[in-house]
Tab-separated table of C-alpha atoms in Angstrom:
chain	number	residue	atom	x	y	z
T	171	MET	CA	207.427	65.213	149.101
T	172	ARG	CA	205.976	61.971	150.524
T	173	GLU	CA	202.419	61.166	149.715
T	174	ARG	CA	199.507	62.307	152.071
T	175	LYS	CA	198.941	60.217	154.961
T	176	PRO	CA	195.510	59.088	155.963
T	177	GLU	CA	193.605	61.105	158.609
T	178	TRP	CA	194.736	59.051	161.523
T	179	TYR	CA	198.464	59.441	160.894
T	180	GLU	CA	198.113	63.315	161.313
T	181	ARG	CA	195.962	63.220	163.953
T	182	ALA	CA	198.276	61.266	165.949
T	183	LYS	CA	200.567	63.985	165.575
T	184	THR	CA	198.488	66.849	167.300
T	185	GLY	CA	195.573	65.205	168.717
T	186	PRO	CA	191.937	66.148	168.207
T	187	PHE	CA	192.405	69.836	169.024
T	188	GLU	CA	193.149	72.458	166.590
T	189	GLU	CA	196.252	73.430	168.634
T	190	VAL	CA	198.534	70.985	170.676
T	191	LYS	CA	197.203	70.340	174.187
T	192	PHE	CA	197.639	67.433	176.265
T	193	THR	CA	201.536	66.703	175.578
T	194	ASP	CA	203.216	67.599	170.473
T	195	VAL	CA	203.931	66.065	170.585
T	196	HIS	CA	204.673	65.729	167.103
T	197	ALA	CA	205.240	66.524	164.049
T	198	ASP	CA	204.792	66.543	160.947
T	199	LYS	CA	205.207	69.756	162.188
T	200	VAL	CA	207.201	69.450	165.308
T	201	MET	CA	208.602	73.141	165.434
T	202	ARG	CA	206.872	72.618	167.689
T	203	ARG	CA	207.083	74.334	171.985
T	204	VAL	CA	205.226	74.857	174.992
T	205	LYS	CA	203.748	78.414	176.065
T	206	GLU	CA	201.778	78.136	179.180
T	207	GLY	CA	199.319	80.623	180.194
T	208	GLU	CA	197.299	81.319	183.205
T	209	PRO	CA	194.226	78.832	183.744
T	210	HIS	CA	191.975	81.207	181.741
T	211	GLN	CA	194.218	81.337	178.782
T	212	GLU	CA	194.781	78.898	176.291
T	213	ARG	CA	197.083	76.084	177.084
T	214	LYS	CA	199.770	74.629	174.848
T	215	GLY	CA	201.537	71.300	175.722
T	216	PHE	CA	199.540	68.227	174.201
T	217	LYS	CA	201.256	67.139	171.080
T	218	PHE	CA	200.025	63.563	169.911
T	219	ARG	CA	203.346	62.265	168.500
T	220	ALA	CA	204.676	64.241	167.007
T	221	GLY	CA	204.548	65.369	165.013
T	222	ILE	CA	204.835	64.227	163.617
T	223	ALA	CA	203.819	69.300	161.577
T	224	ALA	CA	204.503	69.920	160.485
T	225	ALA	CA	203.776	69.980	161.633
T	226	ALA	CA	203.731	71.618	161.963
T	227	GLY	CA	202.722	68.757	162.881
T	228	VAL	CA	204.427	68.641	162.703
T	229	LEU	CA	205.678	71.026	164.525
T	230	LEU	CA	206.954	69.433	164.533
T	231	LEU	CA	210.451	69.213	164.168
T	232	VAL	CA	213.692	68.317	165.896
T	233	GLY	CA	217.046	68.560	164.392
T	234	ALA	CA	220.561	67.095	163.935
T	235	GLY	CA	222.402	70.485	163.094
T	236	VAL	CA	224.150	71.587	159.658
T	237	PHE	CA	227.270	70.414	161.041
T	238	TYR	CA	226.085	67.349	158.714
T	239	LEU	CA	226.625	69.506	155.689
T	240	GLY	CA	230.111	70.397	157.056
T	241	THR	CA	230.010	74.152	156.177
T	242	GLY	CA	228.022	75.649	158.948
T	243	PRO	CA	229.395	77.236	162.118
T	244	PHE	CA	227.477	74.719	164.475
T	245	GLY	CA	229.838	71.768	165.055
T	246	GLU	CA	228.220	69.492	167.529
T	247	GLY	CA	228.562	71.257	171.054
T	248	ASN	CA	229.070	74.740	169.402
T	249	THR	CA	225.700	76.670	169.164
T	250	ALA	CA	227.068	80.056	169.065
T	251	GLY	CA	225.755	82.931	166.285
T	252	PRO	CA	227.312	83.361	163.099
T	253	SER	CA	231.285	83.341	163.031
T	254	TYR	CA	232.215	83.425	159.463
T	255	GLN	CA	232.278	87.304	158.973
T	256	HIS	CA	235.654	88.435	159.477
T	257	GLU	CA	235.985	91.503	157.235
T	258	GLU	CA	237.272	94.392	158.747
T	259	THR	CA	234.760	96.616	156.550
T	260	ALA	CA	231.628	95.138	155.764
T	261	ASP	CA	229.756	95.715	152.448
T	262	VAL	CA	226.383	97.788	153.593
T	263	THR	CA	225.209	98.447	150.014
T	264	GLU	CA	221.864	96.524	149.161
T	265	ALA	CA	223.636	93.987	146.927
T	266	GLY	CA	226.465	93.212	149.816
T	267	MET	CA	223.926	92.952	152.195
T	268	ILE	CA	221.885	90.245	149.896
T	269	LYS	CA	225.181	88.602	149.112
T	270	THR	CA	225.844	88.183	152.925
T	271	ALA	CA	222.417	86.989	153.544
T	272	GLU	CA	222.712	84.305	150.918
T	273	LYS	CA	225.887	82.991	152.442
T	274	THR	CA	224.473	82.765	155.568
T	275	MET	CA	221.433	80.879	153.948
T	276	GLN	CA	223.474	78.414	152.371
T	277	GLU	CA	226.090	77.792	155.354
T	278	GLN	CA	223.139	77.338	157.722
T	279	LEU	CA	220.313	75.875	155.789
T	280	GLY	CA	222.393	73.859	153.488
T	281	LYS	CA	219.706	74.766	150.293
T	282	LYS	CA	219.936	78.007	147.942
T	283	LEU	CA	216.668	79.587	147.650
T	284	LEU	CA	215.535	82.353	145.294
T	285	PHE	CA	215.867	85.859	146.300
T	286	GLN	CA	212.388	87.773	146.983
T	287	SER	CA	212.842	90.964	148.704
T	288	ILE	CA	214.951	93.203	150.565
T	289	GLU	CA	212.535	95.108	153.606
T	290	PRO	CA	214.097	98.009	155.740
T	291	GLN	CA	212.891	97.261	159.258
T	292	ALA	CA	210.710	100.094	160.703
T	293	GLY	CA	212.596	101.189	164.180
T	294	ALA	CA	215.836	99.368	163.641
T	295	ASP	CA	218.877	99.986	161.715
T	296	GLN	CA	218.412	96.747	159.865
T	297	VAL	CA	216.873	95.113	156.887
T	298	ARG	CA	215.255	91.813	156.240
T	299	VAL	CA	216.258	89.806	153.399
T	300	VAL	CA	213.740	87.010	152.054
T	301	PHE	CA	214.434	83.928	150.114
T	302	ARG	CA	211.801	81.534	149.078
T	303	ASN	CA	211.173	78.516	146.890
T	304	GLY	CA	207.835	76.594	147.357
T	305	GLU	CA	207.634	75.383	151.134
T	306	ASN	CA	211.223	76.461	151.819
T	307	TYR	CA	212.164	79.668	153.159
T	308	ALA	CA	214.762	82.036	154.882
T	309	TYR	CA	214.538	85.289	156.619
T	310	VAL	CA	217.894	86.711	157.424
T	311	TRP	CA	218.238	90.318	159.410
T	312	VAL	CA	221.386	92.082	158.402
T	313	SER	CA	222.500	95.400	159.908
T	314	THR	CA	222.723	98.415	157.732
T	315	GLU	CA	225.636	99.921	160.001
T	316	THR	CA	227.984	96.768	160.099
T	317	GLY	CA	226.756	94.550	157.346
T	318	LYS	CA	226.584	91.566	159.809
T	319	VAL	CA	223.942	89.066	160.249
T	320	MET	CA	221.653	90.044	163.226
T	321	MET	CA	219.191	86.813	163.315
T	322	TYR	CA	217.855	84.547	160.902
T	323	HIS	CA	214.967	82.199	160.735
T	324	MET	CA	215.116	79.494	158.098
T	325	SER	CA	213.077	76.189	157.285
T	326	ALA	CA	213.869	73.732	154.266
T	327	ILE	CA	212.559	70.127	153.213
T	328	PHE	CA	215.049	67.766	151.690
T	329	GLY	CA	214.171	64.771	149.588
T	330	PRO	CA	215.641	61.362	149.974
T	331	GLU	CA	218.627	61.626	147.873
T	332	GLU	CA	219.562	64.837	149.420
T	333	ILE	CA	219.786	63.143	153.022
T	334	ASP	CA	223.353	62.815	154.310
T	335	ASP	CA	224.496	59.186	155.023
T	336	ASP	CA	225.528	59.883	158.214
T	337	ILE	CA	222.540	61.281	159.893
T	338	LEU	CA	220.170	58.708	158.276
T	339	GLY	CA	222.754	55.877	159.511
T	340	LYS	CA	222.435	57.465	163.008
T	341	ALA	CA	218.645	57.634	162.941
T	342	LYS	CA	218.321	53.959	161.956
T	343	GLU	CA	220.490	52.842	164.785
T	344	LYS	CA	218.791	54.975	167.373
T	345	LEU	CA	215.198	53.312	166.079
T	346	ARG	CA	216.427	50.241	166.404
T	347	GLU	CA	217.420	50.830	170.062
T	348	LEU	CA	214.224	52.070	170.689
T	349	GLY	CA	212.461	48.956	169.508
T	350	TYR	CA	211.499	49.711	166.066
T	351	LYS	CA	211.324	46.654	164.005
T	352	GLY	CA	210.920	48.162	160.333
T	353	GLU	CA	213.386	49.302	157.745
T	354	PHE	CA	213.673	52.838	158.331
T	355	LYS	CA	214.065	54.345	154.739
T	356	ALA	CA	213.377	58.231	154.980
T	357	ASP	CA	211.644	59.936	152.386
T	358	ARG	CA	212.075	63.298	153.644
T	359	LEU	CA	213.936	65.618	156.178
T	360	THR	CA	212.802	68.747	157.476
T	361	ARG	CA	215.454	71.239	158.689
T	362	LEU	CA	214.644	74.318	160.698
T	363	VAL	CA	217.528	76.865	161.876
T	364	ASP	CA	216.639	79.742	164.168
T	365	TYR	CA	219.021	82.290	165.793
T	366	GLY	CA	218.700	85.880	167.460
T	367	ARG	CA	214.836	85.881	167.637
T	368	VAL	CA	215.074	84.928	171.429
T	369	PRO	CA	217.453	87.012	173.640
T	370	ASN	CA	220.439	85.149	175.173
T	371	GLN	CA	219.120	81.856	173.222
T	372	ALA	CA	221.807	79.924	171.329
T	373	ALA	CA	221.277	78.916	167.820
T	374	GLN	CA	218.902	76.338	167.394
T	375	VAL	CA	219.084	73.620	164.551
T	376	SER	CA	216.435	70.837	164.119
T	377	GLU	CA	215.838	68.024	162.042
T	378	ASN	CA	213.207	65.682	161.651
T	379	LEU	CA	213.436	62.390	159.445
T	380	PHE	CA	210.400	60.816	158.054
T	381	SER	CA	209.325	57.620	156.595
T	382	GLY	CA	206.247	56.170	156.235
T	383	GLU	CA	205.816	54.455	159.421
T	384	ALA	CA	208.205	56.401	161.757
T	385	GLU	CA	210.105	59.697	162.296
T	386	ILE	CA	212.869	60.494	164.363
T	387	GLY	CA	214.120	63.996	165.397
T	388	TYR	CA	217.329	65.882	166.749
T	389	VAL	CA	218.222	69.259	168.005
T	390	ASN	CA	221.582	70.635	167.690
T	391	GLY	CA	222.764	66.977	167.108
T	392	LYS	CA	220.934	65.356	170.010
T	393	TYR	CA	218.381	62.744	169.741
T	394	VAL	CA	215.072	64.338	171.245
T	395	GLY	CA	212.466	61.813	170.104
T	396	ALA	CA	210.788	59.384	167.848
T	397	TYR	CA	207.331	58.120	166.605
T	398	PHE	CA	207.026	54.722	164.993
T	399	GLU	CA	204.504	51.995	164.256
T	400	VAL	CA	204.462	48.845	166.231
T	401	GLY	CA	202.841	45.333	165.272
T	402	GLN	CA	199.804	44.245	166.982
T	403	GLU	CA	201.718	41.036	168.108
T	404	GLU	CA	203.866	43.444	170.200
T	405	ILE	CA	200.963	44.789	172.438
T	406	GLY	CA	200.179	42.778	175.573
T	407	GLU	CA	196.467	41.678	175.903
T	408	ASP	CA	196.256	43.683	179.199
T	409	LEU	CA	197.047	46.540	177.286
T	410	LYS	CA	194.567	46.094	174.592
T	411	GLN	CA	192.015	45.365	177.010
T	412	THR	CA	192.729	48.627	178.656
T	413	GLY	CA	192.204	50.484	175.450
T	414	LEU	CA	189.054	48.895	174.813
T	415	ASN	CA	187.859	49.540	178.382
T	416	ALA	CA	188.684	53.277	177.754
T	417	MET	CA	187.054	53.367	174.389
T	418	SER	CA	183.880	52.107	175.673
T	419	ASN	CA	183.493	55.255	177.619
T	420	LEU	CA	182.957	57.284	174.528
T	421	ARG	CA	181.044	54.979	172.235
T	422	SER	CA	179.205	51.872	172.509
T	423	GLY	CA	179.534	48.677	170.077
T	424	THR	CA	182.368	46.749	168.476
T	425	VAL	CA	185.681	48.651	167.867
T	426	LYS	CA	188.291	47.127	165.749
T	427	LEU	CA	192.113	47.668	166.837
T	428	ASN	CA	193.662	48.949	163.601
T	429	LYS	CA	197.275	50.260	164.342
T	430	ALA	CA	199.397	50.929	167.371
T	431	ALA	CA	202.005	53.390	167.454
T	432	ARG	CA	204.842	54.444	169.989
T	433	ASN	CA	206.011	58.025	171.241
T	434	THR	CA	209.147	58.101	172.966
T	435	GLY	CA	211.908	60.496	173.898
T	436	GLY	CA	215.097	59.031	175.141
T	437	GLY	CA	214.008	55.342	176.000
T	438	MET	CA	210.919	52.857	176.168
T	439	ASP	CA	209.416	54.597	178.801
T	440	GLY	CA	207.150	56.942	176.281
T	441	GLU	CA	203.638	56.647	175.168
T	442	ILE	CA	201.648	54.265	173.037
T	443	THR	CA	198.609	55.005	170.989
T	444	LEU	CA	196.121	52.426	169.925
T	445	PHE	CA	194.190	53.323	166.900
T	446	TYR	CA	190.469	51.895	166.162
T	447	GLY	CA	188.392	51.768	163.009
T	448	PRO	CA	187.570	49.563	160.186
T	449	ASP	CA	190.444	50.618	157.929
T	450	ALA	CA	193.530	52.852	158.067
T	451	SER	CA	191.534	56.012	158.273
T	452	ALA	CA	190.928	54.707	161.874
T	453	SER	CA	189.232	58.161	163.738
T	454	SER	CA	189.321	56.685	167.321
T	455	PHE	CA	192.379	56.267	169.363
T	456	VAL	CA	193.323	55.675	173.197
T	457	LYS	CA	196.842	57.057	174.393
T	458	MET	CA	198.547	55.632	177.305
T	459	ASN	CA	201.699	55.394	179.162
T	460	TYR	CA	203.655	52.435	177.667
T	461	VAL	CA	205.089	51.215	180.938
T	462	THR	CA	202.445	51.781	183.493
T	463	HIS	CA	199.482	51.449	180.925
T	464	ALA	CA	197.917	54.667	182.553
T	465	VAL	CA	195.407	56.274	180.079
T	466	LEU	CA	196.336	59.544	179.105
T	467	GLU	CA	193.887	60.165	176.540
T	468	VAL	CA	190.558	59.136	174.837
T	469	THR	CA	189.362	60.290	171.421
T	470	ASP	CA	186.610	59.464	169.003
T	471	LEU	CA	186.770	61.957	165.944
T	472	SER	CA	183.856	60.403	164.243
T	473	LEU	CA	181.705	62.250	166.997
T	474	ALA	CA	183.474	65.620	166.094
T	475	PRO	CA	181.063	68.217	164.319
T	476	ALA	CA	181.499	68.509	160.568
T	477	ASP	CA	183.803	71.053	159.101
T	478	PRO	CA	181.585	73.710	157.804
T	479	ALA	CA	181.014	74.630	154.237
T	480	SER	CA	181.793	78.322	154.486
T	481	PRO	CA	183.178	80.857	157.041
T	482	GLU	CA	179.858	82.181	157.673
T	483	GLN	CA	178.868	78.768	158.731
T	484	ARG	CA	181.933	78.240	160.832
T	485	THR	CA	181.276	81.430	162.646
T	486	GLU	CA	177.623	80.322	163.356
T	487	GLN	CA	178.707	76.631	164.652
T	488	ASP	CA	181.434	78.425	166.547
T	489	GLN	CA	178.951	80.490	168.588
T	490	LYS	CA	176.714	77.577	169.091
T	491	LEU	CA	179.626	75.879	170.562
T	492	LEU	CA	180.776	78.715	172.794
T	493	ASP	CA	176.794	79.335	173.892
T	494	MET	CA	176.792	75.402	175.309
T	495	GLU	CA	175.278	75.519	178.772
T	496	ASN	CA	178.341	74.776	181.154
T	497	ALA	CA	176.383	72.588	183.435
T	498	LYS	CA	175.583	70.288	180.830
T	499	LEU	CA	179.041	70.013	179.650
T	500	GLN	CA	180.460	69.657	182.948
T	501	SER	CA	178.019	66.886	183.761
T	502	ALA	CA	178.578	65.021	180.477
T	503	ALA	CA	182.510	65.249	180.813
T	504	ALA	CA	182.083	64.200	184.646
T	505	ALA	CA	180.308	60.983	183.519
T	506	VAL	CA	183.221	60.098	181.100
T	507	ALA	CA	186.320	61.080	183.183
T	508	ASP	CA	185.054	59.111	186.136
T	509	GLY	CA	184.999	55.928	183.861
T	510	ILE	CA	188.347	56.586	182.342
T	511	PHE	CA	190.460	58.414	184.945
T	512	GLY	CA	188.392	57.626	188.254
T	513	ILE	CA	188.353	61.231	188.882
T	514	ARG	CA	185.353	63.546	190.023
T	515	LEU	CA	185.084	66.330	187.389
T	516	GLU	CA	182.309	67.980	189.489
T	517	ASP	CA	185.113	69.414	191.662
T	518	TYR	CA	186.801	70.907	188.980
T	519	THR	CA	186.412	74.719	188.005
T	520	LEU	CA	185.077	74.596	184.093
T	521	VAL	CA	186.719	77.077	181.782
T	522	LYS	CA	185.856	77.540	177.987
T	523	ASN	CA	188.524	78.285	175.416
T	524	GLN	CA	187.221	80.969	173.528
T	525	SER	CA	189.635	80.777	170.831
T	526	ARG	CA	189.080	77.289	170.046
T	527	PRO	CA	185.139	76.745	170.376
T	528	GLY	CA	184.372	73.283	171.408
T	529	THR	CA	187.174	72.798	173.890
T	530	VAL	CA	187.090	73.353	177.614
T	531	THR	CA	189.434	72.962	180.483
T	532	PHE	CA	188.870	71.702	183.801
T	533	GLU	CA	191.068	73.161	186.374
T	534	SER	CA	191.749	71.605	189.578
T	535	GLY	CA	193.145	74.559	191.476
T	536	GLY	CA	196.486	72.980	191.272
T	537	THR	CA	195.718	70.102	193.302
T	538	ALA	CA	195.917	67.763	190.250
T	539	PRO	CA	196.646	68.263	186.414
T	540	ALA	CA	193.849	69.938	184.209
T	541	ILE	CA	191.598	67.783	182.065
T	542	GLU	CA	190.577	68.981	178.790
T	543	ALA	CA	187.529	67.998	176.595
T	544	THR	CA	186.186	68.498	173.403
T	545	TYR	CA	182.536	68.398	172.689
T	546	ASN	CA	180.071	68.527	169.685
T	547	LEU	CA	177.041	70.496	168.688
T	548	GLU	CA	175.212	68.147	170.692
T	549	GLY	CA	177.149	68.633	173.954
T	550	VAL	CA	178.378	65.044	173.382
T	551	ILE	CA	182.258	64.559	174.754
T	552	TYR	CA	184.256	63.112	171.999
T	553	GLY	CA	187.770	63.634	173.394
T	554	LEU	CA	189.056	63.911	177.045
T	555	GLY	CA	192.670	63.754	178.030
T	556	ILE	CA	194.966	64.937	180.929
T	557	TRP	CA	197.273	68.171	180.423
T	558	ARG	CA	200.962	67.253	180.566
T	559	GLU	CA	204.043	68.689	179.688
T	560	ALA	CA	205.076	68.958	175.894
T	561	THR	CA	207.433	66.113	174.843
T	562	PRO	CA	209.125	66.500	171.316
T	563	TYR	CA	206.974	63.831	170.084
């Protein structure tokens, strides 16, 4: 496991909201995908990088496929389900089904975990076999009639000594192509394998490779996105000035540009994030389109409400946020949005997100992208961004 990253690093993956919103991004938890609801429902789509979690960030993860292990059925271009069971008579004893599940786990995940339990599934002729070891887990559903694997969901973390040289070399080459100038030394790889839980969906094998300054991900062997820090000397003065102008709409006084990072998927036309603050724990950032320099989000987490010390205090704080007067929030957000995006939020409809107190969505009625804002207990806006389709990072 790598050392814990500073707050800005994690926030870069997921943005200021408890759930991915404006794009996830992201991460360390990149298992992470988009679930859009109606305007009154919670939207998902913003992923600050990432994420990088985790995930989860995160989540944040993307993958290359177990074909790197040389044992699974997922050769590149082949995403069919389990194909190794050729026995005419399968073993449907408890021990036999555990053995079948264990074989599936080792072939698909590339790691042997400890057996935890075998659980009959209500209303189905199946059992779920569970393996776990720390953060690593595997769930394998086996038919009690045929003894064959019906579906599985697995996740594992691999240390630097366990990362295959082929995928590491492939990642280094791709990052150089994308413009990363550092030396990529992956200190962790996360793998997620999923099959059968979504009808008619082919098996999905996802991997993320992480280092202290960069992350790159693959799904079924295909590159899907990357995150990497860039030096300040690589940023043009016009882009820096755009970031400062956007940040000035949330806070006054001098802000110091501390770090910059790129999010990209499939080329150099991704997004760039400028982080502001006195040190590496920078809590303010501006996210822009790397090519057009259009501002996509501005956030100053130093203005966010402090985390309550107890569940009771959290409940009380959440209720205060939900009770905030709509007109006050609309007026506060409108002033910021006009300065940053040049739009009139007074013409939008405000929708409070009940499941995430402190976050509101401004709906245009379909004439323009939705705008999301976060606010504190004083009604001060500390985050504002344009909702957009999720990208892998």
